[in-house]
Tab-separated table of C-alpha atoms in Angstrom:
chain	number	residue	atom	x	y	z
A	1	UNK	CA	-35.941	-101.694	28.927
A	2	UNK	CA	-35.758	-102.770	25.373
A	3	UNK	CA	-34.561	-99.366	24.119
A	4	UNK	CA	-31.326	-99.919	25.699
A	5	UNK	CA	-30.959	-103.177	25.432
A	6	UNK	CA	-27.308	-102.953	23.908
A	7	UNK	CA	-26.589	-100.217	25.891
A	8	UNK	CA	-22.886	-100.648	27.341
A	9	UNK	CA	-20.414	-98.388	28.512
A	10	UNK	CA	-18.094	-99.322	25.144
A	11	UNK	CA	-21.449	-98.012	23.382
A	12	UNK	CA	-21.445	-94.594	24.260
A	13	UNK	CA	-20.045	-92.010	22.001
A	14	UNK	CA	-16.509	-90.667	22.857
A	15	UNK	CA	-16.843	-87.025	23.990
A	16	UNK	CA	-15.232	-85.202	27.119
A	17	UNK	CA	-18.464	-86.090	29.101
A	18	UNK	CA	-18.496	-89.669	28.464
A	19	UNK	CA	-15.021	-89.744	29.234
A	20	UNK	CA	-16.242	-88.556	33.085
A	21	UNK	CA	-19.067	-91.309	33.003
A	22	UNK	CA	-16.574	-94.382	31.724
A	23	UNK	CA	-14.365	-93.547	34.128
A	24	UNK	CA	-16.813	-93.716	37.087
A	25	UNK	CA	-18.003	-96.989	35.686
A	26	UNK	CA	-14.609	-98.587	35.343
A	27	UNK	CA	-14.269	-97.802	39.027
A	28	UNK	CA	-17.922	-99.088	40.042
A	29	UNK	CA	-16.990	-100.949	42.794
A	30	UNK	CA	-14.763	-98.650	44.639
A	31	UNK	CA	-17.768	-95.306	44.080
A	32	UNK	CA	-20.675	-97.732	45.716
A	33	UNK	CA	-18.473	-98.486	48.443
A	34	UNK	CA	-17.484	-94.925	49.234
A	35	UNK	CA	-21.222	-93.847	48.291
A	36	UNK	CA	-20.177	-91.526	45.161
A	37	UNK	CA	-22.940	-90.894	42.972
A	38	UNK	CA	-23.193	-88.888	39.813
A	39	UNK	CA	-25.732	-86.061	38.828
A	40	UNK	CA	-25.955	-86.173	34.853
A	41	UNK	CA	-27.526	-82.840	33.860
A	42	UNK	CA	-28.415	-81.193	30.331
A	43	UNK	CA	-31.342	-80.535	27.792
A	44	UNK	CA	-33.134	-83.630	26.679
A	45	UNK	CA	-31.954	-85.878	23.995
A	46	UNK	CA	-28.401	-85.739	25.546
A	47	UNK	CA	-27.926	-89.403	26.615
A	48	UNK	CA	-28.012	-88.701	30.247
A	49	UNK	CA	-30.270	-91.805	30.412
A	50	UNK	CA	-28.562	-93.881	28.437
A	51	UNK	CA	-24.635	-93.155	29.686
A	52	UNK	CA	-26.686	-94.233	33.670
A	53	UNK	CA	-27.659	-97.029	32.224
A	54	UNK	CA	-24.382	-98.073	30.906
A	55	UNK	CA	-23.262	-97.683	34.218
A	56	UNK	CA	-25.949	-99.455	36.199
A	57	UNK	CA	-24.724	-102.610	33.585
A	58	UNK	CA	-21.096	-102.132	34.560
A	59	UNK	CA	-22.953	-102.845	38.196
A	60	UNK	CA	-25.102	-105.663	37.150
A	61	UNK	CA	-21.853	-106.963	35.912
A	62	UNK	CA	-20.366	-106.988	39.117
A	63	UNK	CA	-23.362	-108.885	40.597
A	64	UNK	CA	-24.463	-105.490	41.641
A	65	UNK	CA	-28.358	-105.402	41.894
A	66	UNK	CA	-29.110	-101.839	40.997
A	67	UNK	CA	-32.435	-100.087	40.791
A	68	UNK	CA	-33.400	-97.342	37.586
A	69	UNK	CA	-36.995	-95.698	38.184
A	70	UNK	CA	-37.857	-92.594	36.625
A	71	UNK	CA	-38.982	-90.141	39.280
A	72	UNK	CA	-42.683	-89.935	37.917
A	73	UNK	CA	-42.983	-93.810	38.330
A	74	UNK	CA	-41.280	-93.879	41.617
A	75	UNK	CA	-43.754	-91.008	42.799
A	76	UNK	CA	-46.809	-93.014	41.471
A	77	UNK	CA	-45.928	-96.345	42.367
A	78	UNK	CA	-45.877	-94.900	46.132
A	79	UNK	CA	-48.727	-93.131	46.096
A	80	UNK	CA	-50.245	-96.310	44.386
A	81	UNK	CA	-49.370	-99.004	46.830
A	82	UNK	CA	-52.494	-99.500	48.899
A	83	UNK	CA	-50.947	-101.988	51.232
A	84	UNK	CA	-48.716	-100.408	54.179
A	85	UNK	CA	-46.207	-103.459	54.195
A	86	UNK	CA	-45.771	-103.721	50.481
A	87	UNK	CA	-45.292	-100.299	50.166
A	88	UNK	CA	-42.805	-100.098	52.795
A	89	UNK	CA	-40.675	-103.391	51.406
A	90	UNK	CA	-40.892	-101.301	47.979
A	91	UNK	CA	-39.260	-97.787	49.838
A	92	UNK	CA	-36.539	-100.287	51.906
A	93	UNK	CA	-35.351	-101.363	48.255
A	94	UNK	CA	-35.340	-97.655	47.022
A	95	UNK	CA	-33.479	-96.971	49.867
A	96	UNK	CA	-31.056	-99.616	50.570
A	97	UNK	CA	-29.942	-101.123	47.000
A	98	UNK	CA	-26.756	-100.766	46.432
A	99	UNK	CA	-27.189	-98.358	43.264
A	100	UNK	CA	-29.739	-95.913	42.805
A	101	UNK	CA	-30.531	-94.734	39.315
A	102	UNK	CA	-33.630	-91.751	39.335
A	103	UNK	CA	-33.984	-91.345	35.948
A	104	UNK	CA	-35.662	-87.490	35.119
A	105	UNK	CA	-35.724	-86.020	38.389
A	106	UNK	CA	-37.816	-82.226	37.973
A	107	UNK	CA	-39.701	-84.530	35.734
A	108	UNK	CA	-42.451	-85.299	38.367
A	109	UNK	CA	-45.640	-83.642	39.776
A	110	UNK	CA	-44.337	-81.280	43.215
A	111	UNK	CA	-47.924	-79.374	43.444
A	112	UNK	CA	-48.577	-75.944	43.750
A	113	UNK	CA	-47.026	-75.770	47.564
A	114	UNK	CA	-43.652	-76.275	45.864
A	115	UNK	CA	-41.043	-77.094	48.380
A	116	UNK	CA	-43.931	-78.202	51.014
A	117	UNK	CA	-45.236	-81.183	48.930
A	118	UNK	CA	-45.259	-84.543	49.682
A	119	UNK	CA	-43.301	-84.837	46.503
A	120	UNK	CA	-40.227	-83.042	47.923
A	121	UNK	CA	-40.296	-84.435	50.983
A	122	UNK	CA	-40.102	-88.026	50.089
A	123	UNK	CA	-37.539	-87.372	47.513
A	124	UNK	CA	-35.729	-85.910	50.613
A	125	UNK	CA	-36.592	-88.741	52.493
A	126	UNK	CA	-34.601	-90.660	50.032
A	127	UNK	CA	-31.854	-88.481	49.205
A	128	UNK	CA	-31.178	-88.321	53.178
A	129	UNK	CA	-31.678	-92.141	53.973
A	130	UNK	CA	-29.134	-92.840	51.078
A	131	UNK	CA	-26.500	-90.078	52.113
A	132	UNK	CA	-26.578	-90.907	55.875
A	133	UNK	CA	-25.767	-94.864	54.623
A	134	UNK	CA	-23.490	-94.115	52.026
A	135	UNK	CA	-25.365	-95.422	48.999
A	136	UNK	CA	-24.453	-93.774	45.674
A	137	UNK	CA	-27.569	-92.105	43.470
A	138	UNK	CA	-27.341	-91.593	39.868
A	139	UNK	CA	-29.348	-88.766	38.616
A	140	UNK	CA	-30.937	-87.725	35.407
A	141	UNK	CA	-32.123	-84.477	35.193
A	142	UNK	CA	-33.080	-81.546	32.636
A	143	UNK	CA	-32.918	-79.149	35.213
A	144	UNK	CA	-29.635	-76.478	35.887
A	145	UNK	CA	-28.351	-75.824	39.412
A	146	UNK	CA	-29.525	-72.582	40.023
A	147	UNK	CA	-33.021	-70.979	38.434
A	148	UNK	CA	-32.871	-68.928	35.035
A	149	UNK	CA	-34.423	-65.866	34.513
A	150	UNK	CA	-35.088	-63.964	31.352
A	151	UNK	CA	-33.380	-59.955	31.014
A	152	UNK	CA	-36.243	-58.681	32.805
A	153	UNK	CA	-35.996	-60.852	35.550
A	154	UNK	CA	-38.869	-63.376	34.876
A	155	UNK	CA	-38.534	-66.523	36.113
A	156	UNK	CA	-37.897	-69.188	33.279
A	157	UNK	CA	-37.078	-72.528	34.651
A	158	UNK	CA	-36.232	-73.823	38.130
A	159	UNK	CA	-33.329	-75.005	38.674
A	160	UNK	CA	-32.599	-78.050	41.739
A	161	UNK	CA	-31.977	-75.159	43.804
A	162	UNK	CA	-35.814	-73.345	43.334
A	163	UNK	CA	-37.576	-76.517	43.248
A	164	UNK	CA	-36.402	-78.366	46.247
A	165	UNK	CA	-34.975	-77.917	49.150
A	166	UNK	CA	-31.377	-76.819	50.341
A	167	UNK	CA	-30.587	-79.917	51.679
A	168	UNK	CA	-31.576	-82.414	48.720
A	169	UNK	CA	-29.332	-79.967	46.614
A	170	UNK	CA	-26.253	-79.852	49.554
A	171	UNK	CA	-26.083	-83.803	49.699
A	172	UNK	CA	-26.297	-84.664	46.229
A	173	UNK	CA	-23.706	-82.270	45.604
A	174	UNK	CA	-21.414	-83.689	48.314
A	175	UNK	CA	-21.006	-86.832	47.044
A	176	UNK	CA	-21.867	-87.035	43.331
A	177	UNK	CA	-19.579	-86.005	40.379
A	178	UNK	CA	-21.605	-83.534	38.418
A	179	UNK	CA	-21.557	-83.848	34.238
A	180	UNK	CA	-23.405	-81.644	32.585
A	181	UNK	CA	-24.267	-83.527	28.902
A	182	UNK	CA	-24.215	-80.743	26.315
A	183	UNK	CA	-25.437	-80.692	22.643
A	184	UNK	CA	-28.984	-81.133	20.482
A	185	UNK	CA	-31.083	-84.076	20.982
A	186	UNK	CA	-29.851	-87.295	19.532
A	187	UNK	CA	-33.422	-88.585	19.674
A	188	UNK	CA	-34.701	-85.448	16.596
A	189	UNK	CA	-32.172	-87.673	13.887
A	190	UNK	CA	-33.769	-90.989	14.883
A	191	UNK	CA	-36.947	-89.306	13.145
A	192	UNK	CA	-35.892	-87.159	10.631
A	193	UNK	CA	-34.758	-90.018	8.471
């Protein structure tokens, strides 16, 4: 990914969340083998991407062999894959790497059934496959815990909790460190000089 191709964990900027994400990295080793992921959570523009991927490198360093996919491509390239076996060799490595970056989870297509898609249930599928062996998950995500309503009690974004189900939410939340990235978007000063 040529955007962060100097991305390192001695890149990031020194705040009280980074702090949180250097110090999982430093101990990379020891949060794959006990299957601790992290959830990185906060408006866009934060650097949730870019602190996972400083942590996938501290893996790669390792000789890790990590995977990042943003949800949206990992949706379409299963829903792409025509043949059964290649598809199937593609979900083992989703499942069984020993990282697991999903970059911009909320980010993909669930349909109007909601919690009944196809969507929800194979990120489920996932989320479940990886918890039951004890592989860690880094998430991105946008989306808040819980849904937010307006005074009047209209619904104005979903949170995890609204948009999938109780047990995606339960198991990320047992073994990932949650870091909510605060702040404006970094990415508005790259173009307003």
């Amino acid at each position: 990914m040529k955007r962060y191709a100097n991305v390192t964990i001695d890149t990031l900027p020194d705040t009280t969340e980074t702090a949180y994400v250097r110090k999982y990295a430093k101990n990379i080793l020891k949060n794959i083998e006990r299957g601790t992921g992290m959830i990185l959570m906060g408006p866009v523009g934060t650097g949730k991407t870019t602190a996972a991927i400083a942590v996938m490198r501290e893996a790669i360093d390792i000789g890790m062999k990590p995977l990042f996919i943003p949800m949206v491509s990992l949706l379409d390239t299963i829903l792409s894959m025509q043949n059964a076996e290649e598809r199937m060799k593609f979900e083992n490595r989703v499942r069984n790497c020993p990282l697991l970056v999903l970059d911009d989870l909320g980010g993909e297509y669930i349909g109007a059934d909601g919690k009944l898609s196809w969507a929800v249930n194979k990120i489920d599928a996932i989320v479940t496959e990886r918890y039951n062996r004890m592989k860690p998950i880094i998430i991105t995500t946008n989306l808040y815990i819980d849904d937010k309503y307006d005074s009047n009690n209209n619904l104005v974004s979903s949170g995890i909790k609204g948009r999938y189900n109780d047990r995606i939410l339960d198991r990320l939340r047992s073994t990932s460190k949650l870091i909510v990235m605060r702040g404006q978007s970094k990415r508005r000063t790259e173009y307003d000089e």
